[in-house]
Amino acid sequence: MRILFATGNADKINEAAQILKELGHSVEQLMSEAERIEFDEPKNLGLEGVALSKIEQARAMIEGTESADCAILVEDSGIFLDAYDEWPGANSSDVEQELGLDGILDLLTEEQDRGAEYRAVAVLALGERVWKTSGVCRGRISAEKLGDNGFGYDPIFIPDAGDGRTFGQMLAASKNLISHRRAAMQALAELLKTPSK
Ligand code: IMP
């Protein structure tokens, strides 16, 4: 299936395209007229609420255009710190900009629980039909920033399913085998195989 991913985040597109290609789907970026998608992200709705809001906004964007018959994908994701009652969650992007990764590391003292997880919610709409899936990647926050690969919190996130390196130290292909995005996209590909009633 040809899928248009409504996001302005090039890293997310690259990862989703690589994952979904293996599963038989092609992913392209859905361009807004300004060639850059900016969503109005409602606060306090959680990942799922934000993802569902994004899909409505994306549908409104393509109404009446040649993309109106295409499958549209949106995704909302974030990191959840065990020591901070799952904060920053859906606000991960804002918090990353405000504090930086050094600021996050400063918040976690040696005694604190360094457990964390990435979560992603993916929503795909085709006409009136909507599919929703989610994925989780458990791990912990490293003592220091390590590696330049990936994006966002990757230099300070050590996945449990890895070999002790941060996502920032891993190649995209390795991250994409075990990431929260992988789990959400794979679940989506499974749902798309099931014929609709
Ligand atoms: P969104 O665009 O509102 O979904 O924001 C997602 C934010 O969560 C990103 O800007 C990052 O701060 C963080 N995030 C989500 N997934 C990842 C990932 O795979 N690696 C690193 N940071 C991520």
mmCIF file of C-alpha atoms and ligand atoms in Angstrom:
data_model
loop_
_atom_site.group_PDB
_atom_site.id
_atom_site.type_symbol
_atom_site.label_atom_id
_atom_site.label_comp_id
_atom_site.label_asym_id
_atom_site.label_seq_id
_atom_site.Cartn_x
_atom_site.Cartn_y
_atom_site.Cartn_z
ATOM 1 C CA MET A 1 0.000 0.000 0.000
ATOM 2 C CA ARG A 2 1.199 3.548 -0.722
ATOM 3 C CA ILE A 3 1.073 5.471 2.526
ATOM 4 C CA LEU A 4 1.426 9.235 2.977
ATOM 5 C CA PHE A 5 2.973 10.048 6.366
ATOM 6 C CA ALA A 6 1.740 13.382 7.709
ATOM 7 C CA THR A 7 4.666 14.683 9.746
ATOM 8 C CA GLY A 8 7.329 17.347 9.569
ATOM 9 C CA ASN A 9 9.844 15.050 11.300
ATOM 10 C CA ALA A 10 12.220 13.638 8.651
ATOM 11 C CA ASP A 11 13.724 11.136 11.140
ATOM 12 C CA LYS A 12 10.313 9.610 11.786
ATOM 13 C CA ILE A 13 9.669 9.311 8.044
ATOM 14 C CA ASN A 14 13.012 7.598 7.416
ATOM 15 C CA GLU A 15 12.436 5.106 10.211
ATOM 16 C CA ALA A 16 8.813 4.364 9.276
ATOM 17 C CA ALA A 17 9.708 4.067 5.584
ATOM 18 C CA GLN A 18 12.475 1.567 6.309
ATOM 19 C CA ILE A 19 10.288 -0.494 8.655
ATOM 20 C CA LEU A 20 7.172 -0.501 6.459
ATOM 21 C CA LYS A 21 9.155 -1.214 3.285
ATOM 22 C CA GLU A 22 10.251 -4.537 4.792
ATOM 23 C CA LEU A 23 6.579 -5.210 5.468
ATOM 24 C CA GLY A 24 5.524 -4.466 1.886
ATOM 25 C CA HIS A 25 4.380 -0.827 2.065
ATOM 26 C CA SER A 26 5.840 2.359 0.615
ATOM 27 C CA VAL A 27 5.895 5.535 2.701
ATOM 28 C CA GLU A 28 6.174 9.105 1.438
ATOM 29 C CA GLN A 29 5.824 12.397 3.223
ATOM 30 C CA LEU A 30 2.506 14.162 2.919
ATOM 31 C CA MET A 31 3.430 17.715 2.047
ATOM 32 C CA SER A 32 1.363 20.649 3.114
ATOM 33 C CA GLU A 33 1.166 23.602 0.748
ATOM 34 C CA ALA A 34 3.968 25.219 2.697
ATOM 35 C CA GLU A 35 5.903 21.959 2.225
ATOM 36 C CA ARG A 36 6.148 21.582 5.974
ATOM 37 C CA ILE A 37 3.492 20.041 8.166
ATOM 38 C CA GLU A 38 2.793 21.856 11.414
ATOM 39 C CA PHE A 39 0.160 20.250 13.607
ATOM 40 C CA ASP A 40 -1.729 21.939 16.331
ATOM 41 C CA GLU A 41 -0.923 19.476 19.144
ATOM 42 C CA PRO A 42 -3.564 19.578 21.890
ATOM 43 C CA LYS A 43 -2.083 19.476 25.409
ATOM 44 C CA ASN A 44 -2.994 16.863 28.045
ATOM 45 C CA LEU A 45 -4.610 14.384 25.670
ATOM 46 C CA GLY A 46 -1.831 11.790 25.816
ATOM 47 C CA LEU A 47 -0.235 10.157 22.777
ATOM 48 C CA GLU A 48 -3.429 8.557 21.541
ATOM 49 C CA GLY A 49 -5.494 11.730 21.818
ATOM 50 C CA VAL A 50 -2.805 13.710 20.026
ATOM 51 C CA ALA A 51 -2.510 11.070 17.268
ATOM 52 C CA LEU A 52 -6.279 11.045 16.708
ATOM 53 C CA SER A 53 -6.301 14.845 16.583
ATOM 54 C CA LYS A 54 -3.437 14.787 14.062
ATOM 55 C CA ILE A 55 -5.309 12.372 11.786
ATOM 56 C CA GLU A 56 -8.346 14.665 11.751
ATOM 57 C CA GLN A 57 -6.108 17.622 10.901
ATOM 58 C CA ALA A 58 -4.358 15.615 8.167
ATOM 59 C CA ARG A 59 -7.694 14.554 6.681
ATOM 60 C CA ALA A 60 -8.812 18.198 6.581
ATOM 61 C CA MET A 61 -5.517 19.129 4.869
ATOM 62 C CA ILE A 62 -6.002 16.647 2.010
ATOM 63 C CA GLU A 63 -9.721 17.151 1.485
ATOM 64 C CA GLY A 64 -10.342 18.024 -2.141
ATOM 65 C CA THR A 65 -6.733 17.329 -3.173
ATOM 66 C CA GLU A 66 -5.396 14.443 -5.246
ATOM 67 C CA SER A 67 -4.161 12.824 -2.009
ATOM 68 C CA ALA A 68 -7.721 12.483 -0.685
ATOM 69 C CA ASP A 69 -7.930 8.803 -1.781
ATOM 70 C CA CYS A 70 -4.553 7.840 -0.289
ATOM 71 C CA ALA A 71 -3.854 6.145 3.005
ATOM 72 C CA ILE A 72 -2.707 8.754 5.545
ATOM 73 C CA LEU A 73 -0.468 7.878 8.486
ATOM 74 C CA VAL A 74 0.225 9.918 11.605
ATOM 75 C CA GLU A 75 2.261 8.995 14.655
ATOM 76 C CA ASP A 76 2.707 10.496 18.086
ATOM 77 C CA SER A 77 5.490 9.325 20.327
ATOM 78 C CA GLY A 78 7.449 10.224 23.401
ATOM 79 C CA ILE A 79 9.655 9.058 26.241
ATOM 80 C CA PHE A 80 8.276 8.211 29.688
ATOM 81 C CA LEU A 81 10.593 8.350 32.719
ATOM 82 C CA ASP A 82 9.730 5.965 35.589
ATOM 83 C CA ALA A 83 11.186 8.353 38.209
ATOM 84 C CA TYR A 84 8.964 11.213 37.040
ATOM 85 C CA ASP A 85 5.588 9.509 36.905
ATOM 86 C CA GLU A 86 5.877 8.931 33.168
ATOM 87 C CA TRP A 87 6.800 12.534 32.367
ATOM 88 C CA PRO A 88 7.481 14.016 29.752
ATOM 89 C CA GLY A 89 5.354 11.648 27.591
ATOM 90 C CA ALA A 90 3.387 13.513 24.945
ATOM 91 C CA ASN A 91 5.369 16.668 25.812
ATOM 92 C CA SER A 92 8.745 15.061 25.003
ATOM 93 C CA SER A 93 9.496 17.334 22.093
ATOM 94 C CA ASP A 94 8.871 20.559 24.076
ATOM 95 C CA VAL A 95 10.819 19.290 27.096
ATOM 96 C CA GLU A 96 13.745 18.262 24.891
ATOM 97 C CA GLN A 97 13.876 21.776 23.463
ATOM 98 C CA GLU A 98 13.529 23.467 26.847
ATOM 99 C CA LEU A 99 15.926 21.355 28.948
ATOM 100 C CA GLY A 100 18.139 19.637 26.395
ATOM 101 C CA LEU A 101 19.488 16.148 27.044
ATOM 102 C CA ASP A 102 21.985 17.533 29.587
ATOM 103 C CA GLY A 103 19.061 18.995 31.521
ATOM 104 C CA ILE A 104 17.340 15.594 31.576
ATOM 105 C CA LEU A 105 20.538 13.901 32.773
ATOM 106 C CA ASP A 106 20.874 16.524 35.538
ATOM 107 C CA LEU A 107 17.381 15.666 36.770
ATOM 108 C CA LEU A 108 18.253 12.023 37.414
ATOM 109 C CA THR A 109 20.458 11.591 40.481
ATOM 110 C CA GLU A 110 22.376 8.371 41.102
ATOM 111 C CA GLU A 111 19.754 7.073 43.533
ATOM 112 C CA GLN A 112 16.887 7.593 41.151
ATOM 113 C CA ASP A 113 15.270 4.908 39.057
ATOM 114 C CA ARG A 114 16.673 5.299 35.526
ATOM 115 C CA GLY A 115 13.981 3.098 33.948
ATOM 116 C CA ALA A 116 12.261 4.624 30.934
ATOM 117 C CA GLU A 117 10.315 3.682 27.867
ATOM 118 C CA TYR A 118 9.567 5.064 24.468
ATOM 119 C CA ARG A 119 5.977 4.737 23.303
ATOM 120 C CA ALA A 120 4.449 5.371 19.896
ATOM 121 C CA VAL A 121 0.845 5.469 18.713
ATOM 122 C CA ALA A 122 0.266 5.139 14.958
ATOM 123 C CA VAL A 123 -3.040 5.923 13.245
ATOM 124 C CA LEU A 124 -3.749 5.166 9.592
ATOM 125 C CA ALA A 125 -6.846 6.432 7.791
ATOM 126 C CA LEU A 126 -8.103 5.308 4.417
ATOM 127 C CA GLY A 127 -11.383 6.945 3.496
ATOM 128 C CA GLU A 128 -13.705 6.401 6.454
ATOM 129 C CA ARG A 129 -11.673 3.526 7.888
ATOM 130 C CA VAL A 130 -9.197 4.117 10.709
ATOM 131 C CA TRP A 131 -6.621 1.714 12.191
ATOM 132 C CA LYS A 132 -4.777 2.478 15.451
ATOM 133 C CA THR A 133 -1.809 0.645 16.961
ATOM 134 C CA SER A 134 0.831 1.283 19.588
ATOM 135 C CA GLY A 135 4.351 0.168 20.416
ATOM 136 C CA VAL A 136 6.634 0.292 23.450
ATOM 137 C CA CYS A 137 10.404 0.026 23.819
ATOM 138 C CA ARG A 138 11.635 -0.481 27.409
ATOM 139 C CA GLY A 139 15.049 0.724 28.470
ATOM 140 C CA ARG A 140 16.932 3.024 30.797
ATOM 141 C CA ILE A 141 18.551 6.432 30.761
ATOM 142 C CA SER A 142 22.339 6.358 30.406
ATOM 143 C CA ALA A 143 24.729 8.224 32.725
ATOM 144 C CA GLU A 144 25.984 10.381 29.837
ATOM 145 C CA LYS A 145 25.184 11.241 26.227
ATOM 146 C CA LEU A 146 26.592 8.605 23.893
ATOM 147 C CA GLY A 147 26.449 8.484 20.087
ATOM 148 C CA ASP A 148 25.205 10.799 17.358
ATOM 149 C CA ASN A 149 22.791 8.531 15.520
ATOM 150 C CA GLY A 150 19.026 8.710 15.645
ATOM 151 C CA PHE A 151 17.289 11.804 17.001
ATOM 152 C CA GLY A 152 15.701 13.246 20.130
ATOM 153 C CA TYR A 153 16.505 11.269 23.276
ATOM 154 C CA ASP A 154 18.409 8.494 21.450
ATOM 155 C CA PRO A 155 21.891 9.457 22.818
ATOM 156 C CA ILE A 156 20.649 8.883 26.401
ATOM 157 C CA PHE A 157 18.331 5.886 25.868
ATOM 158 C CA ILE A 158 19.665 2.322 26.320
ATOM 159 C CA PRO A 159 17.081 -0.206 25.065
ATOM 160 C CA ASP A 160 16.671 -3.389 27.160
ATOM 161 C CA ALA A 161 16.559 -5.450 23.960
ATOM 162 C CA GLY A 162 19.953 -4.132 22.819
ATOM 163 C CA ASP A 163 23.551 -4.843 23.806
ATOM 164 C CA GLY A 164 24.053 -2.012 26.308
ATOM 165 C CA ARG A 165 24.646 0.765 23.780
ATOM 166 C CA THR A 166 22.348 3.777 23.467
ATOM 167 C CA PHE A 167 20.133 4.137 20.394
ATOM 168 C CA GLY A 168 22.464 7.022 19.538
ATOM 169 C CA GLN A 169 25.322 4.523 19.198
ATOM 170 C CA MET A 170 23.345 2.091 17.058
ATOM 171 C CA LEU A 171 22.784 2.102 13.314
ATOM 172 C CA ALA A 172 19.254 2.932 12.157
ATOM 173 C CA ALA A 173 18.749 -0.628 10.929
ATOM 174 C CA SER A 174 19.468 -2.001 14.431
ATOM 175 C CA LYS A 175 17.264 0.573 16.177
ATOM 176 C CA ASN A 176 14.464 -0.178 13.719
ATOM 177 C CA LEU A 177 14.404 -3.858 14.704
ATOM 178 C CA ILE A 178 13.512 -3.150 18.341
ATOM 179 C CA SER A 179 12.075 0.363 18.555
ATOM 180 C CA HIS A 180 8.628 1.492 19.717
ATOM 181 C CA ARG A 181 8.080 2.737 16.146
ATOM 182 C CA ARG A 182 8.876 -0.747 14.845
ATOM 183 C CA ALA A 183 6.312 -2.318 17.180
ATOM 184 C CA ALA A 184 3.600 0.195 16.229
ATOM 185 C CA MET A 185 4.284 -0.036 12.476
ATOM 186 C CA GLN A 186 4.503 -3.826 12.516
ATOM 187 C CA ALA A 187 1.167 -4.063 14.341
ATOM 188 C CA LEU A 188 -0.291 -1.702 11.739
ATOM 189 C CA ALA A 189 1.012 -3.847 8.869
ATOM 190 C CA GLU A 190 -0.569 -6.913 10.535
ATOM 191 C CA LEU A 191 -3.932 -5.149 10.844
ATOM 192 C CA LEU A 192 -3.811 -4.090 7.192
ATOM 193 C CA LYS A 193 -3.446 -7.763 6.201
ATOM 194 C CA THR A 194 -6.767 -8.565 7.871
ATOM 195 C CA PRO A 195 -9.632 -8.093 5.406
ATOM 196 C CA SER A 196 -12.144 -5.524 6.673
ATOM 197 C CA LYS A 197 -15.658 -6.798 7.426
HETATM 198 P P1 IMP B 1 5.860 14.199 18.409
HETATM 199 O O1 IMP B 1 6.304 14.731 17.086
HETATM 200 O O2 IMP B 1 4.927 15.067 19.148
HETATM 201 O O3 IMP B 1 5.391 12.780 18.290
HETATM 202 O O4 IMP B 1 7.174 14.210 19.310
HETATM 203 C C1 IMP B 1 7.951 13.102 19.480
HETATM 204 C C2 IMP B 1 9.124 13.495 20.398
HETATM 205 O O5 IMP B 1 9.365 12.381 21.278
HETATM 206 C C3 IMP B 1 10.406 13.691 19.617
HETATM 207 O O6 IMP B 1 10.586 15.040 19.255
HETATM 208 C C4 IMP B 1 11.455 13.212 20.602
HETATM 209 O O7 IMP B 1 11.719 14.210 21.552
HETATM 210 C C5 IMP B 1 10.732 12.045 21.309
HETATM 211 N N1 IMP B 1 10.879 10.782 20.564
HETATM 212 C C6 IMP B 1 9.897 10.018 20.040
HETATM 213 N N2 IMP B 1 10.405 8.945 19.414
HETATM 214 C C7 IMP B 1 11.739 9.043 19.528
HETATM 215 C C8 IMP B 1 12.808 8.226 19.051
HETATM 216 O O8 IMP B 1 12.632 7.207 18.355
HETATM 217 N N3 IMP B 1 14.020 8.661 19.366
HETATM 218 C C9 IMP B 1 14.260 9.774 20.112
HETATM 219 N N4 IMP B 1 13.316 10.576 20.560
HETATM 220 C C10 IMP B 1 12.033 10.214 20.274
#
